[in-house]
XYZ file of C-alpha atoms in Angstrom:
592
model
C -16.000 52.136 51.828
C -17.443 54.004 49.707
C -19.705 54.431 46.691
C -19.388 55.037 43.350
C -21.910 57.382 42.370
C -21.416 57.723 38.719
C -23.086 54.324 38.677
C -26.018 54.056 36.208
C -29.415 53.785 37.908
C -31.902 51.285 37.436
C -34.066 53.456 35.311
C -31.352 54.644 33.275
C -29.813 50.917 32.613
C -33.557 50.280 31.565
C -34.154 53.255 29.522
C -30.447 52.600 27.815
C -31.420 49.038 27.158
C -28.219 48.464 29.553
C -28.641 44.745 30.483
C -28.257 43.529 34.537
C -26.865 40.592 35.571
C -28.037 38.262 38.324
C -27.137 37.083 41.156
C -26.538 33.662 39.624
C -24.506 34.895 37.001
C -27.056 34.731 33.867
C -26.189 37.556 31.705
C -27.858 39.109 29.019
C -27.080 36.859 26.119
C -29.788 34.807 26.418
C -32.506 37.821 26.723
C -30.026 39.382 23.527
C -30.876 36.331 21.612
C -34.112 35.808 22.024
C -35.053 39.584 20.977
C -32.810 38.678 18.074
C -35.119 35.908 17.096
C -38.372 37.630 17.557
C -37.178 40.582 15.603
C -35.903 37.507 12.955
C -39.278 36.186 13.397
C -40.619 39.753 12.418
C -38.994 40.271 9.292
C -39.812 36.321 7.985
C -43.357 37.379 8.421
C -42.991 39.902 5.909
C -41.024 38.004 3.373
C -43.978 35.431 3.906
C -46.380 38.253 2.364
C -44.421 37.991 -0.794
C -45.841 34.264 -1.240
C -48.608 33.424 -2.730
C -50.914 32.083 0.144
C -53.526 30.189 -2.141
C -54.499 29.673 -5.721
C -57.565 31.074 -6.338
C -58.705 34.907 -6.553
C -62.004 34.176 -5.241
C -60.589 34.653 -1.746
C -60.950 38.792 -1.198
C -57.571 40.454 -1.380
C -55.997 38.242 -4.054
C -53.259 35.942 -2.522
C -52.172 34.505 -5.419
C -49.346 37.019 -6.508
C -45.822 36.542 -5.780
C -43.593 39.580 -4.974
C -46.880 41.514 -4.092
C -49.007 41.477 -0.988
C -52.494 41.985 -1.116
C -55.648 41.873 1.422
C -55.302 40.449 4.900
C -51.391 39.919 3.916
C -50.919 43.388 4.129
C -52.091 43.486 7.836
C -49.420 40.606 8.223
C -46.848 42.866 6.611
C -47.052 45.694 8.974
C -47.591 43.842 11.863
C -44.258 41.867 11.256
C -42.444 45.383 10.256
C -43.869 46.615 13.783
C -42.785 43.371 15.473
C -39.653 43.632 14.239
C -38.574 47.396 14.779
C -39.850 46.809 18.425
C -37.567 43.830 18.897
C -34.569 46.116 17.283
C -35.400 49.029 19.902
C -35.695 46.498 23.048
C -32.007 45.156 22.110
C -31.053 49.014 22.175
C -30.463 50.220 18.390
C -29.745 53.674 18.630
C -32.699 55.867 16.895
C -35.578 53.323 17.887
C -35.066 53.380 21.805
C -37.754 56.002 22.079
C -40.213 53.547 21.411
C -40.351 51.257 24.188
C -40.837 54.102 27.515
C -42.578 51.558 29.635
C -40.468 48.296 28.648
C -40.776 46.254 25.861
C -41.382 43.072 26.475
C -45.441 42.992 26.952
C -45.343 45.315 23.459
C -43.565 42.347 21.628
C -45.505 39.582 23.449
C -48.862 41.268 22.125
C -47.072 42.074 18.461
C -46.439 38.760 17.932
C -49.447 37.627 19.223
C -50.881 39.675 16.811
C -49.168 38.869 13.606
C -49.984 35.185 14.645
C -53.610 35.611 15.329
C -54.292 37.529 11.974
C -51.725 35.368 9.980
C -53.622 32.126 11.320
C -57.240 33.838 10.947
C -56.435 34.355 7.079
C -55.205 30.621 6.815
C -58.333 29.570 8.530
C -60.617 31.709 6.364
C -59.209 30.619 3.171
C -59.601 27.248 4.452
C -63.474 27.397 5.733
C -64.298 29.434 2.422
C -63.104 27.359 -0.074
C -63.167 24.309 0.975
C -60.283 22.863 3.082
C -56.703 22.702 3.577
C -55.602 21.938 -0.001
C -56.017 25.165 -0.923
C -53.212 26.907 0.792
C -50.298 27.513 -1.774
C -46.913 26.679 0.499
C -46.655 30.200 1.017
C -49.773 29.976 3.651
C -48.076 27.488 5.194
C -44.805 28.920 5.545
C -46.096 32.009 6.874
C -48.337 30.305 9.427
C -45.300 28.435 10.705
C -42.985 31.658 10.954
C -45.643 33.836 12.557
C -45.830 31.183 15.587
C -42.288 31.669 16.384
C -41.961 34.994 17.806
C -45.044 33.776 19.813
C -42.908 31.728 21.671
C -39.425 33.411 21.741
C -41.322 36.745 23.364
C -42.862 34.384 26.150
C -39.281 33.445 27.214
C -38.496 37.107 27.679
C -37.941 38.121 31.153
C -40.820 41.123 31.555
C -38.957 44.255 31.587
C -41.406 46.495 32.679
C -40.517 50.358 34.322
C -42.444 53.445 35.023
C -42.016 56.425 32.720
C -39.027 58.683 32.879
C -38.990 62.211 31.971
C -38.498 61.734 27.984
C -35.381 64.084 26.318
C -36.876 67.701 25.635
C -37.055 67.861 21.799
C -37.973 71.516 19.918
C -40.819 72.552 19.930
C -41.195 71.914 15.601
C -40.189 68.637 16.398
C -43.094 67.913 18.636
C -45.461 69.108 16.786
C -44.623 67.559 13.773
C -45.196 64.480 15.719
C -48.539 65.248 16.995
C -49.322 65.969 12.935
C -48.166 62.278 11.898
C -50.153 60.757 14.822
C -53.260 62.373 13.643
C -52.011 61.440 9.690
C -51.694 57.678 11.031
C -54.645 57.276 12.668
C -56.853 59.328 9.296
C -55.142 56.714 7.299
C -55.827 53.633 9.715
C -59.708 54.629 10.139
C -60.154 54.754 6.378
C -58.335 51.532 5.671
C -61.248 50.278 8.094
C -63.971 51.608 6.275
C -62.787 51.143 2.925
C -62.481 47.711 3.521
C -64.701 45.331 1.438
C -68.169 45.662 2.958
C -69.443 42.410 1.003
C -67.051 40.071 2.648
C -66.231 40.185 6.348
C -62.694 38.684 6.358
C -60.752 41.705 5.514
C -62.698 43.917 8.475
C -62.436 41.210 10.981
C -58.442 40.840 10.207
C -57.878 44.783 10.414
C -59.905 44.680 13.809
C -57.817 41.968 15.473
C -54.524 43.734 14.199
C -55.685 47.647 15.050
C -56.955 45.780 18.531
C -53.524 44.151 19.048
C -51.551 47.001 18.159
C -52.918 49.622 20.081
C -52.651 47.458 23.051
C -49.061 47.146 22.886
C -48.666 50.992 22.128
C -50.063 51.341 25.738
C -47.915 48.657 27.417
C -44.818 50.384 25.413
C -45.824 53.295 27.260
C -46.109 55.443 23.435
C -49.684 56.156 24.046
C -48.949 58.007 27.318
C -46.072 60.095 25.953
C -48.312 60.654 22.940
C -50.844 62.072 25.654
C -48.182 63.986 27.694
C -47.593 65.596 24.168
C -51.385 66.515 23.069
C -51.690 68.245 26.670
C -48.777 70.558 26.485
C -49.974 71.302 22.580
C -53.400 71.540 24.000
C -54.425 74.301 20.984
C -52.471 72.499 18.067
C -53.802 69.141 19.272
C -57.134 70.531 18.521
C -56.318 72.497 15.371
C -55.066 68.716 14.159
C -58.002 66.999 14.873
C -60.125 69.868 13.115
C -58.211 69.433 9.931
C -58.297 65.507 10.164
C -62.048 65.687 10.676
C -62.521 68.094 8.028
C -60.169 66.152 5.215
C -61.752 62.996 6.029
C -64.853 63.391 3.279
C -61.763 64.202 0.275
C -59.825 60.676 0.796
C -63.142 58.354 0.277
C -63.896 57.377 -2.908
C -67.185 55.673 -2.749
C -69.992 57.804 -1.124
C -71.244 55.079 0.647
C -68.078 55.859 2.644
C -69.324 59.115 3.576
C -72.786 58.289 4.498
C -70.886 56.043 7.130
C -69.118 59.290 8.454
C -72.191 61.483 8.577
C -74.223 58.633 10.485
C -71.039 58.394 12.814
C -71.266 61.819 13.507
C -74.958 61.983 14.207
C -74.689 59.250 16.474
C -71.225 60.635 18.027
C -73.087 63.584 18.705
C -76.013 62.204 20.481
C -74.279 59.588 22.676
C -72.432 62.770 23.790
C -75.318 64.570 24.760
C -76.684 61.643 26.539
C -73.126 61.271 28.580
C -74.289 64.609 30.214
C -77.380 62.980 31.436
C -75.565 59.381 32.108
C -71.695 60.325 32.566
C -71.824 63.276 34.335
C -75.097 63.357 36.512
C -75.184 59.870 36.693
C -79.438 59.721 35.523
C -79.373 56.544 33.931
C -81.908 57.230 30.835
C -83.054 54.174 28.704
C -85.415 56.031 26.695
C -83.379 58.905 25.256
C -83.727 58.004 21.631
C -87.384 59.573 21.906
C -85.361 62.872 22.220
C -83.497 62.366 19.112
C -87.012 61.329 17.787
C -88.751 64.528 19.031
C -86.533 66.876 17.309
C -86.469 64.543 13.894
C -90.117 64.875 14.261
C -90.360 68.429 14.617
C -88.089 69.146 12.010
C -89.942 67.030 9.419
C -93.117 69.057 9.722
C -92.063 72.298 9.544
C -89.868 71.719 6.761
C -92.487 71.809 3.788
C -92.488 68.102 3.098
C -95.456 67.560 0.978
C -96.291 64.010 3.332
C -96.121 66.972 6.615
C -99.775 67.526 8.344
C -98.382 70.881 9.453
C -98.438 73.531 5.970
C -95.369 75.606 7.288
C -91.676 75.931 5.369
C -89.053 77.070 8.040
C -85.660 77.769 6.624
C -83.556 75.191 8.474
C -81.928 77.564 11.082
C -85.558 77.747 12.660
C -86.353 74.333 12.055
C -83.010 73.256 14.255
C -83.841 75.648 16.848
C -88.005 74.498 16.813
C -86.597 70.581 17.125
C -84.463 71.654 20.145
C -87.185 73.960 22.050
C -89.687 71.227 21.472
C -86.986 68.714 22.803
C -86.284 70.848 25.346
C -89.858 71.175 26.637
C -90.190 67.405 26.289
C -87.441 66.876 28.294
C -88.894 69.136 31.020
C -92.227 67.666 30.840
C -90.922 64.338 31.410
C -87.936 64.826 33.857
C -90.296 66.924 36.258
C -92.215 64.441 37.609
C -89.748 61.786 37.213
C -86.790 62.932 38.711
C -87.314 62.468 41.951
C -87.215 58.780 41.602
C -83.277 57.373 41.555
C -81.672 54.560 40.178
C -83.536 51.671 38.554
C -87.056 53.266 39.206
C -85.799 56.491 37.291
C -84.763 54.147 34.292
C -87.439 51.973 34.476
C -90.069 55.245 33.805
C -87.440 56.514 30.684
C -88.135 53.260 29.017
C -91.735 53.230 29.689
C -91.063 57.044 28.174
C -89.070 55.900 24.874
C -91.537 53.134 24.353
C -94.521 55.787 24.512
C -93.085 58.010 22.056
C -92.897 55.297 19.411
C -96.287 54.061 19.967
C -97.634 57.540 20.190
C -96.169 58.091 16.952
C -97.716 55.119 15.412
C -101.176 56.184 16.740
C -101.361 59.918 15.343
C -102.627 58.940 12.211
C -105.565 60.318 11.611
C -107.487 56.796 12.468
C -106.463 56.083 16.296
C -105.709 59.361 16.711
C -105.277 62.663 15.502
C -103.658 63.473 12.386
C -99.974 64.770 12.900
C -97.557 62.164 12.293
C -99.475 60.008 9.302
C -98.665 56.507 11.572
C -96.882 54.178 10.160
C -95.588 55.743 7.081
C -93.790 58.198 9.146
C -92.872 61.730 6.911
C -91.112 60.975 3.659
C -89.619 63.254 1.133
C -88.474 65.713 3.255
C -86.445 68.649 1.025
C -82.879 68.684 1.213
C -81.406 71.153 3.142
C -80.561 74.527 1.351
C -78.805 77.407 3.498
C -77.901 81.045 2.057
C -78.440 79.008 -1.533
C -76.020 76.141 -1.004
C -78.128 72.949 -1.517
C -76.857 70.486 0.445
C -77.652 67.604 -2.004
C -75.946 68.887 -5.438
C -72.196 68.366 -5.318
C -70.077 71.371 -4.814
C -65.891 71.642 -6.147
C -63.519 73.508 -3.673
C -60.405 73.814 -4.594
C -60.327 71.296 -7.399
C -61.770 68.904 -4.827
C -65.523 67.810 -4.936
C -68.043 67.468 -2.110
C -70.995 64.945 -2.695
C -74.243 65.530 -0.895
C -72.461 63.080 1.661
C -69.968 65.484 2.517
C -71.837 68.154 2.825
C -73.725 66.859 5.644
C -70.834 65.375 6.879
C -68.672 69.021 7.206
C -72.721 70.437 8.674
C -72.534 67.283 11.020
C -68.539 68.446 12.136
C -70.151 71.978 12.902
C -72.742 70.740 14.920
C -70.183 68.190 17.256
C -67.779 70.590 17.700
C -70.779 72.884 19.035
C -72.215 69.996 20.983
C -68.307 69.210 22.268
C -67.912 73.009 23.478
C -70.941 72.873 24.983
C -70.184 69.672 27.050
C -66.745 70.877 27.991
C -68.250 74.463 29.157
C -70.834 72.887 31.253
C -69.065 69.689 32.964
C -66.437 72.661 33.986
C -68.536 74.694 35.553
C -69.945 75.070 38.764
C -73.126 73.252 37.617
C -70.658 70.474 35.993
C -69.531 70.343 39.254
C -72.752 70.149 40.745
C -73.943 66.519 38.312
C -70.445 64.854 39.447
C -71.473 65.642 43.277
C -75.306 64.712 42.651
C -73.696 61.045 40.751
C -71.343 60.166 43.433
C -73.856 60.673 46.571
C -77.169 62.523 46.288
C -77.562 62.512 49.661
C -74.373 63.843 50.731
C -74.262 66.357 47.598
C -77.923 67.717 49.127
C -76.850 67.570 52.492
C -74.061 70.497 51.115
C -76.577 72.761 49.890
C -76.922 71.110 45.976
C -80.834 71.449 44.792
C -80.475 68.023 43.400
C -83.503 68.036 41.667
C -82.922 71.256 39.748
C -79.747 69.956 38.906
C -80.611 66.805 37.447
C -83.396 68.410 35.503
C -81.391 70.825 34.040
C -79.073 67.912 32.796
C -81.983 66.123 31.544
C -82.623 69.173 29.326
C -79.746 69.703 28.659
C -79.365 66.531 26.720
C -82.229 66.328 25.126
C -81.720 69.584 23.404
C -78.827 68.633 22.353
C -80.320 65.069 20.982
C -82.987 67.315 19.382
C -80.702 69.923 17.455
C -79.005 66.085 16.095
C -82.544 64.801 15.449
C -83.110 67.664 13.220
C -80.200 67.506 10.543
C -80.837 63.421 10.647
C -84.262 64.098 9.391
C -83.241 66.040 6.813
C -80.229 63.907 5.385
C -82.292 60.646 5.868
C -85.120 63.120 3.790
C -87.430 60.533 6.139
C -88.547 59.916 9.713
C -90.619 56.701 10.727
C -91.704 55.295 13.866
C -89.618 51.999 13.790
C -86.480 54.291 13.796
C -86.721 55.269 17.435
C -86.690 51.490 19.390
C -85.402 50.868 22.561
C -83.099 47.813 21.276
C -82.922 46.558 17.523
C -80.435 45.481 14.918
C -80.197 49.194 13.580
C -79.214 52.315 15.174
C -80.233 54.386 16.547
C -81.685 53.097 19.318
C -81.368 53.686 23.050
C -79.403 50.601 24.054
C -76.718 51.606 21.570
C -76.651 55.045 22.706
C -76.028 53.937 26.533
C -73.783 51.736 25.211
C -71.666 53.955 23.571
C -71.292 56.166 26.375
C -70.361 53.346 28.659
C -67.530 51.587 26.222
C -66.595 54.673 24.989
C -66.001 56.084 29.086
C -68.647 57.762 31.044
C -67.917 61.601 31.927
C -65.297 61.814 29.201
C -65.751 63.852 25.798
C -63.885 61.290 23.406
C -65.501 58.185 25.133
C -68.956 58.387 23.715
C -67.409 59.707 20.508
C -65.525 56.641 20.230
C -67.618 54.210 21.395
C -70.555 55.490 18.882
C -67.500 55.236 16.208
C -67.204 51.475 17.072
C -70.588 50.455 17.984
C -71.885 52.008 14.318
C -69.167 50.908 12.411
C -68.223 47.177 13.419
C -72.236 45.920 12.956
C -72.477 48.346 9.475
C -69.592 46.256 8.693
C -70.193 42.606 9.761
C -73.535 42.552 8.533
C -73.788 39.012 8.899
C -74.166 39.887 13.134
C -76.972 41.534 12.317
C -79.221 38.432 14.179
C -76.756 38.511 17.276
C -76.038 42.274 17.847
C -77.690 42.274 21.108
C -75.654 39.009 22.024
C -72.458 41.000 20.793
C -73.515 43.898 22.593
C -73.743 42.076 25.726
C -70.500 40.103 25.951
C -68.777 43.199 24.847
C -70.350 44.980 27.772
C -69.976 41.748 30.319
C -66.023 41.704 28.941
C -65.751 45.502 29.681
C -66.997 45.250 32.965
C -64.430 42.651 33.907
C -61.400 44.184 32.352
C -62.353 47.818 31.693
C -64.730 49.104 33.922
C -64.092 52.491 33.343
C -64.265 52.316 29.967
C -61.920 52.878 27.008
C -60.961 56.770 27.275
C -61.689 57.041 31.036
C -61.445 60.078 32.903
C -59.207 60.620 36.103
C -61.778 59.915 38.349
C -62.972 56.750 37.357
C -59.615 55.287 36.824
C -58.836 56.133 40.852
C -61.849 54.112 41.629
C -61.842 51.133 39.532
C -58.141 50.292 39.913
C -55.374 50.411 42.875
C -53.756 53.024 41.288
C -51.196 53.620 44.433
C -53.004 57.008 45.006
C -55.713 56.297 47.482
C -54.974 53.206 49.122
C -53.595 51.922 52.467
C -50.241 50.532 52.209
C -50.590 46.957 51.945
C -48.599 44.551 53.868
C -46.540 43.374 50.809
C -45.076 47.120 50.542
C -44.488 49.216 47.629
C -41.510 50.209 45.343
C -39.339 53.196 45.169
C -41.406 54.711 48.502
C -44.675 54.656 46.604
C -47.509 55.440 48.641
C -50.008 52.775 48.195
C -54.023 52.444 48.291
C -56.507 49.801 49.543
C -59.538 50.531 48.543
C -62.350 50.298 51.074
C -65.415 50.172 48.412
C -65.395 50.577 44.755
């Protein structure tokens, strides 16, 4: 007997959207019609926007317009477009089966979930803020009732799941114009979050439950990792994209409050990064590493002719950023010499007692408990904007038609100073003393016993990064045109502080250059936003943390390493006794 082998394969029937049939003789119909209703489901979620949801414009968006969605509806809209086009590609529409690589069931079980959960929070909010129940309009209620559907038509979906196939080879244009609308989508997604109504915390928490939904199901549909496969065969254009993004960013806000959010990002991006060297990469946990940042903001308010400055020197601000990084520099010497010989929680145990000297030593230079140099309490105000080969950075400047508030010009300074920061991460974690940290943070012992100096290694990391947090400290003085002691804490409502830094670098993916950028992103953002968390940000801090832990240990943009070791990736395990698909070769990891 033999075979037929122009049979389709498994992976092809799945990638075709080809249906199999059972043993027991259930055929696809059933899984037809259920994607049928969820992508129904979809599109009467956004017909539901097109209702008035309540009566009264004193809820923020205005829900009160027929034929024209507004505020959290909008989130509902797209949601339900995405839920929809999903379901369309999962029953095989030609054009859209690109979308669902990995399967598409767990993408429409989280889309749904999605439009539900912000659909429902809206209800709930307009509910709780004005009063009750009676003030839905019947097109609240409607689209509660629609966006539950798809909820439980996707649940009934048999899970569909498949490893990624080797996608069809597109030109070369074509690729790269979709790496260009990636970045376009995600520059227009991070400024509908921080244009968002700052005075009401509705609107931010419904974008963060849809963006949080959403980009979960991108990664179950498998789109994030072809997106990926993408950016690292583009590897120069993927760059040349982000520049631009970055550097368009200040030209789409139209409040400068805006702005200030993206310099302070940046500043903080910046110094979580530098931190990652001493945390991510040599694996030195440091709790007092704000003091760095404080050092240089320090040094760079008294040499920069404030009138409130003990010291009567003017340095242009070239010198002033290189005299806050020596001194940090030196600091970090000073401290890390005697200190580094002591490992895990002894070595952070001394950085806190560190951070917490700095601040009090601050407080205490003022002339009365100490000597004169810092004036105390009062800290150094007024310090002059910055002015470089005549461009003041505080007057607003026109390019192109286009105008640049003192906002963005700090902003486009800070952008100089990451990417610097960035290529100076990337050039040392690849080298041989990159390599060197990574031995020294996965066994001391064994990296010494194999000829690694592991205390001249970790020192140089430790300087390392607090150069780096002192060239940051330096340009934050000047656009803050103030430095105080309170500034520089080792946990507090406001950053910076060090348990937001570490923080940041652990969300955001320890070892990895886009972890700590991100994770400084959300960590600023989300509490500048819900100001009303203010009270509870260490609380929020630590269930995020305990949460991460349990489900992401490795953190959100983990690097290759830490993914192996966290998870049974099939890579570095024992086979198991169950056995593994398709000849895998699977792991059983002996100790995390």
């Amino acid at each position: 007997m033999t075979t037929d082998k122009t049979q389709p394969t498994p992976a092809h029937e799945a990638e075709t959207g080809t249906a199999h049939q059972t043993e027991a003789g259930t055929t696809a119909p059933r899984t037809t019609w259920l994607r049928a209703l969820t992508a129904a489901g979809g599109v009467a979620a956004v017909a539901s926007t097109f209702l008035a949801w309540t009566w009264t414009a004193e809820f923020p968006g205005d829900l009160t317009v027929y034929g024209y969605p507004g505020g959290l509806q909008l989130l509902t809209l797209v949601l339900g477009i995405v839920t929809a086009v999903f379901a369309l590609a999962a029953l095989g529409l030609k054009g859209l089966r690109w979308l669902t690589p990995s399967g598409s069931t767990q993408a429409l079980r989280l889309l749904a979930l999605g439009t539900f959960a912000v659909t429902w929070f809206t209800v709930i909010a307009i509910a709780v803020d004005l009063g009750g129940m009676v003030n839905l309009e019947p097109g609240g209620w409607i689209a509660a009732l629609v966006t539950a559907a798809p909820v439980a038509t996707t649940f009934l979906l048999p899970d569909d799941t498949r490893p990624l196939c080797r996608p069809k080879q597109l030109p070369s244009w074509a690729e790269i114009l979709i790496i260009a609308a990636v970045f376009a989508v995600g520059l227009y997604v991070v400024n509908y979050g921080i244009q968002t109504d700052a005075d009401h915390p509705e609107p931010f928490l419904g974008y963060l439950i849809a963006v949080g939904f959403t980009a979960v199901a991108l990664v179950k549909a498998g789109l994030v990792s072809r997106i990926s496969e993408l950016t690292t065969a583009y590897r120069s254009t993927t760059l040349v994209a982000a520049l631009i993004t970055a550097i368009v960013f200040p030209f789409f806000q139209d409040k400068s409050s805006f702005t200030e959010l993206g310099v302070n990002i940046a500043i903080f991006a910046t110094v979580a990064l530098g931190l990652n060297i001493v945390v991510g990469l040599a694996g030195l946990l440091d709790l007092g590493y704000v003091a760095f940042l404080g050092v240089g903001a320090y040094t760079a308010a008294l040499v920069s002719g404030a009138t409130a400055s003990t010291i009567d020197v003017k340095f242009p601000f070239w010198a002033a950023v290189i005299t806050g990084g020596v001194v940090s520099l030196i600091f970090g010497v000073v401290i890390g010499a005697p200190t580094l010989r002591l490992r895990g929680d002894y070595l952070a145990i001394v950085t806190l007692g560190f951070g917490e000297i700095f601040r009090l030593a601050m407080l205490n230079l003022d002339g009365t408990s100490g000597p004169s140099v810092t004036n105390g309490p009062d800290g150094i105000p007024n310090i002059p904007p910055l002015e470089i080969f005549g461009f003041n950075f505080n007057d607003d400047h026109s390019f192109a038609g286009l105008t640049l508030d003192s906002n963005g010009n700090y902003y486009l300074l800070m952008l100089l100073v990451t990417i610097l920061v960035v290529l100076i991460f990337s050039r040392a974690g690849n080298s041989r003393i990159g390599r060197a940290w990574v031995a020294i943070r996965e066994d001391e012992t064994a990296a010494t016993a194999m000829g690694i100096n592991g205390f001249r290694v970790k020192l140089i990391a430790f300087a390392l990064g607090a150069t780096l947090a002192g060239v940051a400290g330096a340009v934050w003085a000047h656009f803050q045109s103030t430095v105080v002691p309170e500034q520089y804490v080792f946990a507090g409502p406001v950053p910076p502080n060090s348990t937001f830094l570490v923080a940041a670098v652990i969300l955001g993916g320890m070892g990895t250059i886009g972890g700590p950028l991100l994770g400084a992103t959300l960590l600023y953002l989300i509490p500048k936003k819900l100001e009303f968390l203010q009270d509870y940000q260490l609380l929020a801090f630590g269930i995020a943390l305990i949460l991460l832990m349990r489900f992401r240990p490795e953190g959100i943009v983990p690097n290759r390493r830490q993914q192996l070791e966290y998870h049974e990736t099939g890579q570095l395990d024992v086979p198991g006794a169950t056995g593994l698909k398709d000849g895998a070769v699977g792991v059983t990891k002996a100790e995390a």
